[in-house]
Amino acid sequence: MESFKIELEHIRLELIHRRTKNGNVINHLRHFVDQWFCYKYGYITNGNRAAWGKIIFKEYVSEGVLKLLEKNTEVELLSMKGKNRLIVEKEHIMPLNRITKKLLELPTNPSIEEIETILIENLKYATISKEEDKLLTKQDMPSEYFDSNHELFNDFFARYKSVGIKLSRKNNVYTL
């Protein structure tokens, strides 16, 4: 069985047993979701283990990080720390609690296909600067995301757009 399918089974079991509290992940869902992404999209080590660190700089990248890359290499940025944290971070574009809510809206015994569809549509990562991370709220999506009269309604990037963080695909295919 392919490794990403095993992670889907783990997610399915978490959902069946509803191991959450007030809709927030309290067990291993974050781990399984991140592992699924790594296995699904090839972010793995030579020993076939998930390599979350390989996601950094490879998916969406913020304008702030692109400016840092003008003066520093990726390796240099990953070694730099500010107040004991890296100065660049891997961030879920759609907050994991929003993805969890979407998963919890599935039937009590969801299929692997239903779970994977939600993950494919909603699980994306951005590499952002520590300064940009301070602009993002640690809450769910901004209120505009839920307002059907607002231009950010159901906009996957609403959290970033609402605070002025610009993202682009690492391969420059897509720019916000």
CSV table of N, CA and C in Angstrom, one decimal:
chain,number,residue,atom,x,y,z
A,1,MET,N,0.8,-1.2,0.0
A,1,MET,CA,0.0,0.0,0.0
A,1,MET,C,0.9,1.2,0.0
A,2,GLU,N,0.5,2.2,-0.8
A,2,GLU,CA,1.3,3.5,-0.9
A,2,GLU,C,1.2,4.2,0.5
A,3,SER,N,2.2,4.8,0.9
A,3,SER,CA,2.3,5.5,2.2
A,3,SER,C,1.2,6.5,2.4
A,4,PHE,N,0.9,7.3,1.4
A,4,PHE,CA,-0.1,8.3,1.6
A,4,PHE,C,-1.5,7.7,1.9
A,5,LYS,N,-1.7,6.5,1.4
A,5,LYS,CA,-3.0,5.9,1.7
A,5,LYS,C,-3.1,5.4,3.1
A,6,ILE,N,-1.9,5.1,3.7
A,6,ILE,CA,-1.9,4.7,5.1
A,6,ILE,C,-2.3,5.9,5.9
A,7,GLU,N,-1.7,7.1,5.6
A,7,GLU,CA,-2.0,8.3,6.3
A,7,GLU,C,-3.5,8.6,6.2
A,8,LEU,N,-4.1,8.4,5.0
A,8,LEU,CA,-5.5,8.6,4.8
A,8,LEU,C,-6.3,7.7,5.8
A,9,GLU,N,-5.9,6.5,5.9
A,9,GLU,CA,-6.6,5.6,6.9
A,9,GLU,C,-6.5,6.1,8.3
A,10,HIS,N,-5.3,6.6,8.7
A,10,HIS,CA,-5.1,7.2,10.0
A,10,HIS,C,-6.1,8.3,10.2
A,11,ILE,N,-6.2,9.2,9.2
A,11,ILE,CA,-7.1,10.3,9.3
A,11,ILE,C,-8.6,9.8,9.4
A,12,ARG,N,-8.9,8.9,8.6
A,12,ARG,CA,-10.2,8.3,8.7
A,12,ARG,C,-10.6,7.7,10.0
A,13,LEU,N,-9.6,7.0,10.7
A,13,LEU,CA,-9.8,6.5,12.0
A,13,LEU,C,-10.0,7.7,13.0
A,14,GLU,N,-9.2,8.7,12.9
A,14,GLU,CA,-9.4,9.9,13.8
A,14,GLU,C,-10.8,10.4,13.6
A,15,LEU,N,-11.3,10.5,12.4
A,15,LEU,CA,-12.6,11.1,12.1
A,15,LEU,C,-13.7,10.2,12.6
A,16,ILE,N,-13.6,8.9,12.4
A,16,ILE,CA,-14.6,8.0,12.9
A,16,ILE,C,-14.8,8.0,14.4
A,17,HIS,N,-13.6,8.1,15.1
A,17,HIS,CA,-13.7,8.2,16.5
A,17,HIS,C,-13.8,9.6,17.1
A,18,ARG,N,-13.8,10.6,16.2
A,18,ARG,CA,-14.0,12.0,16.6
A,18,ARG,C,-13.1,12.4,17.7
A,19,ARG,N,-11.8,12.1,17.5
A,19,ARG,CA,-10.9,12.5,18.5
A,19,ARG,C,-10.5,13.9,18.4
A,20,THR,N,-11.5,14.8,18.6
A,20,THR,CA,-11.3,16.2,18.6
A,20,THR,C,-12.0,16.8,19.8
A,21,LYS,N,-11.7,18.0,20.2
A,21,LYS,CA,-12.4,18.7,21.3
A,21,LYS,C,-12.9,20.0,20.8
A,22,ASN,N,-14.2,20.2,20.8
A,22,ASN,CA,-14.7,21.5,20.3
A,22,ASN,C,-14.3,21.8,18.9
A,23,GLY,N,-14.1,20.8,18.1
A,23,GLY,CA,-13.7,21.0,16.7
A,23,GLY,C,-12.3,21.2,16.5
A,24,ASN,N,-11.5,21.2,17.6
A,24,ASN,CA,-10.0,21.4,17.5
A,24,ASN,C,-9.3,20.1,17.6
A,25,VAL,N,-8.3,20.0,16.8
A,25,VAL,CA,-7.5,18.8,16.8
A,25,VAL,C,-6.8,18.6,18.2
A,26,ILE,N,-7.0,17.5,18.8
A,26,ILE,CA,-6.3,17.2,20.1
A,26,ILE,C,-5.4,16.0,20.0
A,27,ASN,N,-5.5,15.2,19.0
A,27,ASN,CA,-4.6,14.1,18.9
A,27,ASN,C,-3.6,14.2,17.7
A,28,HIS,N,-3.7,13.3,16.8
A,28,HIS,CA,-2.6,13.2,15.8
A,28,HIS,C,-3.0,13.7,14.4
A,29,LEU,N,-4.2,14.3,14.3
A,29,LEU,CA,-4.6,14.7,12.9
A,29,LEU,C,-3.6,15.5,12.2
A,30,ARG,N,-3.0,16.5,12.9
A,30,ARG,CA,-2.1,17.4,12.2
A,30,ARG,C,-0.9,16.6,11.7
A,31,HIS,N,-0.4,15.7,12.5
A,31,HIS,CA,0.7,14.8,12.1
A,31,HIS,C,0.3,14.0,10.8
A,32,PHE,N,-0.9,13.4,10.8
A,32,PHE,CA,-1.3,12.5,9.7
A,32,PHE,C,-1.5,13.3,8.4
A,33,VAL,N,-2.1,14.5,8.6
A,33,VAL,CA,-2.4,15.4,7.5
A,33,VAL,C,-1.1,15.8,6.8
A,34,ASP,N,-0.1,16.3,7.6
A,34,ASP,CA,1.2,16.7,7.1
A,34,ASP,C,1.9,15.5,6.5
A,35,GLN,N,1.8,14.4,7.1
A,35,GLN,CA,2.5,13.2,6.5
A,35,GLN,C,1.8,12.8,5.2
A,36,TRP,N,0.5,12.9,5.1
A,36,TRP,CA,-0.2,12.6,3.8
A,36,TRP,C,0.4,13.5,2.7
A,37,PHE,N,0.5,14.8,3.0
A,37,PHE,CA,1.0,15.7,2.0
A,37,PHE,C,2.4,15.3,1.5
A,38,CYS,N,3.2,15.0,2.5
A,38,CYS,CA,4.6,14.7,2.1
A,38,CYS,C,4.6,13.4,1.2
A,39,TYR,N,3.9,12.4,1.6
A,39,TYR,CA,3.9,11.2,0.8
A,39,TYR,C,3.2,11.4,-0.5
A,40,LYS,N,2.1,12.1,-0.5
A,40,LYS,CA,1.4,12.3,-1.7
A,40,LYS,C,2.2,13.0,-2.8
A,41,TYR,N,3.0,14.0,-2.3
A,41,TYR,CA,3.7,14.9,-3.3
A,41,TYR,C,5.2,14.7,-3.3
A,42,GLY,N,5.7,13.7,-2.7
A,42,GLY,CA,7.1,13.3,-2.8
A,42,GLY,C,8.0,14.0,-1.9
A,43,TYR,N,7.6,14.6,-0.8
A,43,TYR,CA,8.5,15.2,0.1
A,43,TYR,C,8.9,14.1,1.1
A,44,ILE,N,9.8,13.3,0.7
A,44,ILE,CA,10.3,12.1,1.5
A,44,ILE,C,11.8,12.0,1.5
A,45,THR,N,12.3,11.3,2.5
A,45,THR,CA,13.7,11.1,2.6
A,45,THR,C,14.1,9.9,1.8
A,46,ASN,N,15.4,9.6,1.7
A,46,ASN,CA,15.8,8.4,1.0
A,46,ASN,C,15.3,7.1,1.6
A,47,GLY,N,15.0,7.2,2.9
A,47,GLY,CA,14.5,6.1,3.7
A,47,GLY,C,13.0,6.0,3.7
A,48,ASN,N,12.3,6.7,2.8
A,48,ASN,CA,10.9,6.8,2.6
A,48,ASN,C,10.1,7.2,3.8
A,49,ARG,N,10.7,8.2,4.5
A,49,ARG,CA,10.0,8.9,5.6
A,49,ARG,C,9.6,10.2,5.2
A,50,ALA,N,8.5,10.7,5.8
A,50,ALA,CA,8.0,12.1,5.5
A,50,ALA,C,9.1,13.1,5.9
A,51,ALA,N,9.2,14.1,5.0
A,51,ALA,CA,10.3,15.1,5.3
A,51,ALA,C,9.6,16.5,5.2
A,52,TRP,N,8.9,16.9,6.3
A,52,TRP,CA,8.2,18.1,6.3
A,52,TRP,C,9.1,19.3,5.9
A,53,GLY,N,10.3,19.3,6.4
A,53,GLY,CA,11.3,20.4,6.1
A,53,GLY,C,11.5,20.6,4.6
A,54,LYS,N,11.3,19.6,3.8
A,54,LYS,CA,11.5,19.7,2.4
A,54,LYS,C,10.4,20.6,1.7
A,55,ILE,N,9.3,20.8,2.4
A,55,ILE,CA,8.2,21.6,1.9
A,55,ILE,C,8.6,23.1,1.8
A,56,ILE,N,9.5,23.5,2.8
A,56,ILE,CA,9.9,24.9,2.8
A,56,ILE,C,10.5,25.3,1.5
A,57,PHE,N,10.1,26.4,1.0
A,57,PHE,CA,10.5,27.0,-0.3
A,57,PHE,C,10.0,26.3,-1.5
A,58,LYS,N,9.3,25.2,-1.4
A,58,LYS,CA,8.9,24.5,-2.6
A,58,LYS,C,7.5,24.7,-3.0
A,59,GLU,N,6.6,25.2,-2.2
A,59,GLU,CA,5.2,25.4,-2.6
A,59,GLU,C,5.0,26.9,-2.8
A,60,TYR,N,4.1,27.5,-2.1
A,60,TYR,CA,3.9,29.0,-2.2
A,60,TYR,C,5.0,29.7,-1.4
A,61,VAL,N,5.4,30.8,-1.8
A,61,VAL,CA,6.5,31.6,-1.1
A,61,VAL,C,6.0,33.0,-1.1
A,62,SER,N,6.2,33.7,0.1
A,62,SER,CA,5.7,35.0,0.2
A,62,SER,C,6.7,36.0,-0.4
A,63,GLU,N,6.2,37.2,-0.6
A,63,GLU,CA,7.0,38.3,-1.2
A,63,GLU,C,8.2,38.6,-0.2
A,64,GLY,N,7.9,38.5,1.1
A,64,GLY,CA,8.9,38.8,2.1
A,64,GLY,C,10.0,37.8,2.1
A,65,VAL,N,9.7,36.5,1.8
A,65,VAL,CA,10.7,35.5,1.7
A,65,VAL,C,11.5,35.7,0.4
A,66,LEU,N,10.8,36.0,-0.7
A,66,LEU,CA,11.6,36.3,-1.9
A,66,LEU,C,12.6,37.4,-1.8
A,67,LYS,N,12.2,38.4,-1.0
A,67,LYS,CA,13.2,39.5,-0.7
A,67,LYS,C,14.4,39.0,0.1
A,68,LEU,N,14.1,38.1,1.1
A,68,LEU,CA,15.2,37.6,1.9
A,68,LEU,C,16.1,36.7,1.0
A,69,LEU,N,15.5,36.0,0.0
A,69,LEU,CA,16.3,35.2,-0.9
A,69,LEU,C,17.2,35.9,-1.9
A,70,GLU,N,16.9,37.2,-2.0
A,70,GLU,CA,17.8,38.1,-2.9
A,70,GLU,C,19.2,38.2,-2.2
A,71,LYS,N,19.2,38.1,-0.9
A,71,LYS,CA,20.5,38.3,-0.2
A,71,LYS,C,21.0,37.1,0.5
A,72,ASN,N,20.2,36.0,0.6
A,72,ASN,CA,20.6,34.8,1.3
A,72,ASN,C,20.2,33.6,0.5
A,73,THR,N,20.9,32.5,0.7
A,73,THR,CA,20.5,31.2,0.1
A,73,THR,C,19.4,30.6,1.0
A,74,GLU,N,18.7,29.6,0.5
A,74,GLU,CA,17.7,28.9,1.3
A,74,GLU,C,18.4,28.3,2.5
A,75,VAL,N,19.5,27.7,2.3
A,75,VAL,CA,20.3,27.1,3.5
A,75,VAL,C,20.6,28.1,4.5
A,76,GLU,N,21.0,29.2,4.1
A,76,GLU,CA,21.3,30.3,5.1
A,76,GLU,C,20.1,30.7,5.9
A,77,LEU,N,19.0,30.9,5.2
A,77,LEU,CA,17.7,31.3,5.8
A,77,LEU,C,17.3,30.3,6.8
A,78,LEU,N,17.4,29.0,6.5
A,78,LEU,CA,17.0,27.9,7.4
A,78,LEU,C,17.8,27.8,8.7
A,79,SER,N,19.0,28.4,8.6
A,79,SER,CA,19.9,28.3,9.8
A,79,SER,C,19.8,29.6,10.6
A,80,MET,N,19.2,30.7,10.1
A,80,MET,CA,19.0,31.9,10.8
A,80,MET,C,17.9,31.8,11.8
A,81,LYS,N,18.1,32.4,13.0
A,81,LYS,CA,17.1,32.4,14.0
A,81,LYS,C,16.9,33.8,14.5
A,82,GLY,N,15.7,34.1,14.9
A,82,GLY,CA,15.4,35.4,15.5
A,82,GLY,C,14.5,35.1,16.8
A,83,LYS,N,15.0,35.5,17.9
A,83,LYS,CA,14.3,35.2,19.2
A,83,LYS,C,14.0,33.7,19.2
A,84,ASN,N,15.0,32.9,18.9
A,84,ASN,CA,14.9,31.4,19.0
A,84,ASN,C,13.9,30.7,18.1
A,85,ARG,N,13.5,31.4,17.0
A,85,ARG,CA,12.7,30.8,16.0
A,85,ARG,C,13.3,31.1,14.6
A,86,LEU,N,13.1,30.2,13.7
A,86,LEU,CA,13.6,30.4,12.4
A,86,LEU,C,13.0,31.7,11.8
A,87,ILE,N,13.7,32.4,10.9
A,87,ILE,CA,13.1,33.6,10.4
A,87,ILE,C,12.2,33.4,9.2
A,88,VAL,N,12.1,32.1,8.7
A,88,VAL,CA,11.1,31.7,7.8
A,88,VAL,C,10.4,30.5,8.3
A,89,GLU,N,9.1,30.4,7.9
A,89,GLU,CA,8.3,29.3,8.5
A,89,GLU,C,7.4,28.7,7.4
A,90,LYS,N,7.2,27.4,7.6
A,90,LYS,CA,6.2,26.7,6.8
A,90,LYS,C,4.8,26.9,7.4
A,91,GLU,N,3.9,27.3,6.7
A,91,GLU,CA,2.6,27.6,7.2
A,91,GLU,C,1.5,27.0,6.4
A,92,HIS,N,0.4,26.5,7.0
A,92,HIS,CA,-0.8,26.0,6.3
A,92,HIS,C,-1.5,27.3,5.8
A,93,ILE,N,-1.7,27.3,4.5
A,93,ILE,CA,-2.4,28.5,3.9
A,93,ILE,C,-3.8,28.5,4.5
A,94,MET,N,-4.5,27.4,4.4
A,94,MET,CA,-5.9,27.3,5.0
A,94,MET,C,-5.6,26.7,6.4
A,95,PRO,N,-6.0,27.4,7.4
A,95,PRO,CA,-5.6,26.9,8.8
A,95,PRO,C,-6.1,25.5,9.0
A,96,LEU,N,-5.3,24.7,9.7
A,96,LEU,CA,-5.7,23.3,9.9
A,96,LEU,C,-7.0,23.2,10.7
A,97,ASN,N,-7.4,24.1,11.5
A,97,ASN,CA,-8.7,24.0,12.2
A,97,ASN,C,-9.8,24.1,11.2
A,98,ARG,N,-9.7,24.9,10.1
A,98,ARG,CA,-10.7,25.0,9.1
A,98,ARG,C,-10.8,23.7,8.3
A,99,ILE,N,-9.6,23.1,7.9
A,99,ILE,CA,-9.6,21.9,7.2
A,99,ILE,C,-10.2,20.8,8.1
A,100,THR,N,-9.9,20.8,9.4
A,100,THR,CA,-10.6,19.9,10.3
A,100,THR,C,-12.1,20.0,10.3
A,101,LYS,N,-12.6,21.2,10.3
A,101,LYS,CA,-14.0,21.4,10.3
A,101,LYS,C,-14.6,20.9,9.0
A,102,LYS,N,-13.9,21.0,7.9
A,102,LYS,CA,-14.4,20.5,6.7
A,102,LYS,C,-14.5,18.9,6.7
A,103,LEU,N,-13.4,18.4,7.3
A,103,LEU,CA,-13.4,16.9,7.5
A,103,LEU,C,-14.5,16.4,8.4
A,104,LEU,N,-14.7,17.2,9.5
A,104,LEU,CA,-15.8,16.8,10.4
A,104,LEU,C,-17.2,16.9,9.8
A,105,GLU,N,-17.3,17.6,8.8
A,105,GLU,CA,-18.6,17.7,8.1
A,105,GLU,C,-18.9,16.5,7.2
A,106,LEU,N,-17.9,15.7,7.0
A,106,LEU,CA,-18.2,14.4,6.3
A,106,LEU,C,-19.0,13.5,7.1
A,107,PRO,N,-19.6,12.5,6.4
A,107,PRO,CA,-20.4,11.5,7.2
A,107,PRO,C,-19.5,10.9,8.3
A,108,THR,N,-20.2,10.3,9.3
A,108,THR,CA,-19.5,9.7,10.4
A,108,THR,C,-18.5,8.6,10.0
A,109,ASN,N,-18.7,7.9,8.9
A,109,ASN,CA,-17.8,6.9,8.4
A,109,ASN,C,-17.4,7.3,7.0
A,110,PRO,N,-16.5,8.3,6.9
A,110,PRO,CA,-16.2,8.8,5.6
A,110,PRO,C,-15.3,7.9,4.7
A,111,SER,N,-15.4,8.0,3.4
A,111,SER,CA,-14.6,7.2,2.6
A,111,SER,C,-13.2,7.9,2.4
A,112,ILE,N,-12.2,7.1,2.1
A,112,ILE,CA,-10.9,7.6,1.8
A,112,ILE,C,-10.9,8.7,0.7
A,113,GLU,N,-11.8,8.4,-0.3
A,113,GLU,CA,-11.9,9.4,-1.4
A,113,GLU,C,-12.4,10.7,-1.0
A,114,GLU,N,-13.4,10.7,-0.1
A,114,GLU,CA,-14.0,12.0,0.4
A,114,GLU,C,-12.9,12.7,1.2
A,115,ILE,N,-12.2,12.0,2.0
A,115,ILE,CA,-11.1,12.7,2.8
A,115,ILE,C,-10.0,13.3,1.9
A,116,GLU,N,-9.6,12.5,1.0
A,116,GLU,CA,-8.5,12.9,0.1
A,116,GLU,C,-9.0,14.1,-0.8
A,117,THR,N,-10.2,14.2,-1.2
A,117,THR,CA,-10.7,15.3,-1.9
A,117,THR,C,-10.6,16.6,-1.1
A,118,ILE,N,-11.0,16.5,0.1
A,118,ILE,CA,-10.9,17.7,1.0
A,118,ILE,C,-9.4,18.1,1.2
A,119,LEU,N,-8.6,17.2,1.3
A,119,LEU,CA,-7.1,17.5,1.5
A,119,LEU,C,-6.5,18.1,0.2
A,120,ILE,N,-6.8,17.5,-0.9
A,120,ILE,CA,-6.3,18.0,-2.2
A,120,ILE,C,-6.8,19.5,-2.4
A,121,GLU,N,-8.0,19.7,-2.1
A,121,GLU,CA,-8.6,21.1,-2.3
A,121,GLU,C,-8.1,22.1,-1.3
A,122,ASN,N,-7.8,21.7,-0.1
A,122,ASN,CA,-7.6,22.6,1.0
A,122,ASN,C,-6.2,22.7,1.6
A,123,LEU,N,-5.4,21.6,1.4
A,123,LEU,CA,-4.1,21.6,2.1
A,123,LEU,C,-3.0,22.1,1.2
A,124,LYS,N,-2.5,23.3,1.5
A,124,LYS,CA,-1.4,23.9,0.7
A,124,LYS,C,-0.5,24.6,1.8
A,125,TYR,N,0.7,24.8,1.4
A,125,TYR,CA,1.7,25.4,2.3
A,125,TYR,C,2.3,26.6,1.7
A,126,ALA,N,2.7,27.5,2.6
A,126,ALA,CA,3.5,28.7,2.2
A,126,ALA,C,4.7,28.8,3.1
A,127,THR,N,5.8,29.3,2.5
A,127,THR,CA,6.9,29.7,3.3
A,127,THR,C,6.8,31.2,3.4
A,128,ILE,N,6.7,31.6,4.7
A,128,ILE,CA,6.6,33.1,5.0
A,128,ILE,C,7.7,33.5,6.0
A,129,SER,N,7.9,34.8,6.0
A,129,SER,CA,8.9,35.3,7.0
A,129,SER,C,8.3,35.4,8.4
A,130,LYS,N,9.1,35.4,9.4
A,130,LYS,CA,8.6,35.5,10.7
A,130,LYS,C,7.8,36.8,10.9
A,131,GLU,N,8.3,37.8,10.3
A,131,GLU,CA,7.5,39.1,10.4
A,131,GLU,C,6.2,39.0,9.7
A,132,GLU,N,6.0,38.3,8.6
A,132,GLU,CA,4.7,38.1,8.0
A,132,GLU,C,3.9,37.2,8.9
A,133,ASP,N,4.5,36.3,9.5
A,133,ASP,CA,3.7,35.4,10.4
A,133,ASP,C,3.0,36.1,11.5
A,134,LYS,N,3.7,37.2,12.0
A,134,LYS,CA,3.1,38.0,13.0
A,134,LYS,C,1.8,38.7,12.5
A,135,LEU,N,1.7,39.0,11.2
A,135,LEU,CA,0.5,39.6,10.7
A,135,LEU,C,-0.7,38.7,10.6
A,136,LEU,N,-0.4,37.4,10.5
A,136,LEU,CA,-1.5,36.4,10.4
A,136,LEU,C,-2.1,36.2,11.7
A,137,THR,N,-3.4,36.1,11.8
A,137,THR,CA,-4.0,35.8,13.0
A,137,THR,C,-4.0,34.3,13.2
A,138,LYS,N,-3.9,33.8,14.4
A,138,LYS,CA,-3.8,32.4,14.7
A,138,LYS,C,-5.2,31.8,14.7
A,139,GLN,N,-6.2,32.6,14.5
A,139,GLN,CA,-7.6,32.1,14.5
A,139,GLN,C,-7.9,31.5,13.1
A,140,ASP,N,-9.1,31.2,13.0
A,140,ASP,CA,-9.7,30.7,11.7
A,140,ASP,C,-9.5,31.7,10.6
A,141,MET,N,-10.2,31.6,9.6
A,141,MET,CA,-10.1,32.5,8.5
A,141,MET,C,-10.8,33.9,8.9
A,142,PRO,N,-10.4,35.0,8.2
A,142,PRO,CA,-11.0,36.3,8.6
A,142,PRO,C,-12.5,36.3,8.3
A,143,SER,N,-13.2,37.2,8.9
A,143,SER,CA,-14.6,37.3,8.8
A,143,SER,C,-15.1,37.4,7.4
A,144,GLU,N,-14.3,38.1,6.5
A,144,GLU,CA,-14.6,38.3,5.1
A,144,GLU,C,-14.7,37.0,4.4
A,145,TYR,N,-14.0,36.0,4.8
A,145,TYR,CA,-14.1,34.7,4.1
A,145,TYR,C,-15.5,34.1,4.2
A,146,PHE,N,-16.2,34.5,5.3
A,146,PHE,CA,-17.6,33.9,5.5
A,146,PHE,C,-18.7,34.8,5.0
A,147,ASP,N,-18.3,36.0,4.5
A,147,ASP,CA,-19.3,37.0,4.1
A,147,ASP,C,-19.6,36.9,2.6
A,148,SER,N,-20.7,36.4,2.3
A,148,SER,CA,-21.0,36.2,0.8
A,148,SER,C,-21.1,37.5,0.0
A,149,ASN,N,-21.1,38.6,0.7
A,149,ASN,CA,-21.1,39.9,0.0
A,149,ASN,C,-19.7,40.5,-0.2
A,150,HIS,N,-18.7,39.8,0.3
A,150,HIS,CA,-17.3,40.3,0.3
A,150,HIS,C,-16.5,39.6,-0.8
A,151,GLU,N,-15.6,40.3,-1.4
A,151,GLU,CA,-14.7,39.7,-2.5
A,151,GLU,C,-13.9,38.6,-2.0
A,152,LEU,N,-13.6,38.5,-0.7
A,152,LEU,CA,-12.8,37.4,-0.1
A,152,LEU,C,-13.6,36.2,0.3
A,153,PHE,N,-14.9,36.2,0.0
A,153,PHE,CA,-15.8,35.1,0.4
A,153,PHE,C,-15.3,33.8,-0.3
A,154,ASN,N,-15.1,32.8,0.6
A,154,ASN,CA,-14.6,31.5,0.2
A,154,ASN,C,-13.3,31.5,-0.6
A,155,ASP,N,-12.5,32.6,-0.4
A,155,ASP,CA,-11.2,32.7,-1.1
A,155,ASP,C,-10.2,32.0,-0.3
A,156,PHE,N,-9.6,31.0,-0.8
A,156,PHE,CA,-8.6,30.2,-0.2
A,156,PHE,C,-7.5,31.0,0.5
A,157,PHE,N,-7.2,32.1,-0.2
A,157,PHE,CA,-6.0,32.9,0.3
A,157,PHE,C,-6.5,34.1,1.1
A,158,ALA,N,-7.7,34.1,1.6
A,158,ALA,CA,-8.3,35.3,2.3
A,158,ALA,C,-7.5,35.7,3.5
A,159,ARG,N,-6.9,34.8,4.2
A,159,ARG,CA,-6.2,35.1,5.4
A,159,ARG,C,-4.9,35.9,5.0
A,160,TYR,N,-4.3,35.6,4.0
A,160,TYR,CA,-3.1,36.3,3.5
A,160,TYR,C,-3.5,37.6,2.9
A,161,LYS,N,-4.5,37.6,2.0
A,161,LYS,CA,-4.9,38.9,1.3
A,161,LYS,C,-5.4,39.9,2.3
A,162,SER,N,-6.0,39.5,3.4
A,162,SER,CA,-6.6,40.4,4.3
A,162,SER,C,-5.5,41.2,5.1
A,163,VAL,N,-4.3,40.7,5.2
A,163,VAL,CA,-3.2,41.4,5.9
A,163,VAL,C,-2.1,41.8,4.9
A,164,GLY,N,-2.4,41.7,3.6
A,164,GLY,CA,-1.4,42.2,2.6
A,164,GLY,C,-0.2,41.3,2.3
A,165,ILE,N,-0.3,40.1,2.6
A,165,ILE,CA,0.8,39.2,2.3
A,165,ILE,C,0.6,38.6,0.9
A,166,LYS,N,1.6,38.8,0.0
A,166,LYS,CA,1.5,38.3,-1.3
A,166,LYS,C,2.3,37.0,-1.5
A,167,LEU,N,1.6,36.1,-2.1
A,167,LEU,CA,2.2,34.8,-2.3
A,167,LEU,C,2.4,34.5,-3.8
A,168,SER,N,3.4,33.7,-4.1
A,168,SER,CA,3.5,33.2,-5.5
A,168,SER,C,4.0,31.8,-5.4
A,169,ARG,N,3.7,31.1,-6.5
A,169,ARG,CA,4.2,29.7,-6.6
A,169,ARG,C,5.7,29.7,-6.8
A,170,LYS,N,6.3,28.8,-6.2
A,170,LYS,CA,7.8,28.7,-6.3
A,170,LYS,C,8.2,28.7,-7.7
A,171,ASN,N,7.5,28.0,-8.6
A,171,ASN,CA,7.8,27.9,-10.0
A,171,ASN,C,7.2,29.0,-10.8
A,172,ASN,N,6.7,30.1,-10.1
A,172,ASN,CA,6.2,31.3,-10.8
A,172,ASN,C,5.0,31.0,-11.7
A,173,VAL,N,4.3,29.9,-11.5
A,173,VAL,CA,3.1,29.7,-12.3
A,173,VAL,C,2.0,30.5,-11.8
A,174,TYR,N,1.9,30.7,-10.5
A,174,TYR,CA,0.7,31.4,-10.0
A,174,TYR,C,1.1,32.5,-9.0
A,175,THR,N,0.6,33.7,-9.2
A,175,THR,CA,0.8,34.8,-8.2
A,175,THR,C,-0.5,35.3,-7.8
A,176,LEU,N,-0.5,35.6,-6.5
A,176,LEU,CA,-1.7,36.3,-5.9
A,176,LEU,C,-1.6,37.8,-6.1
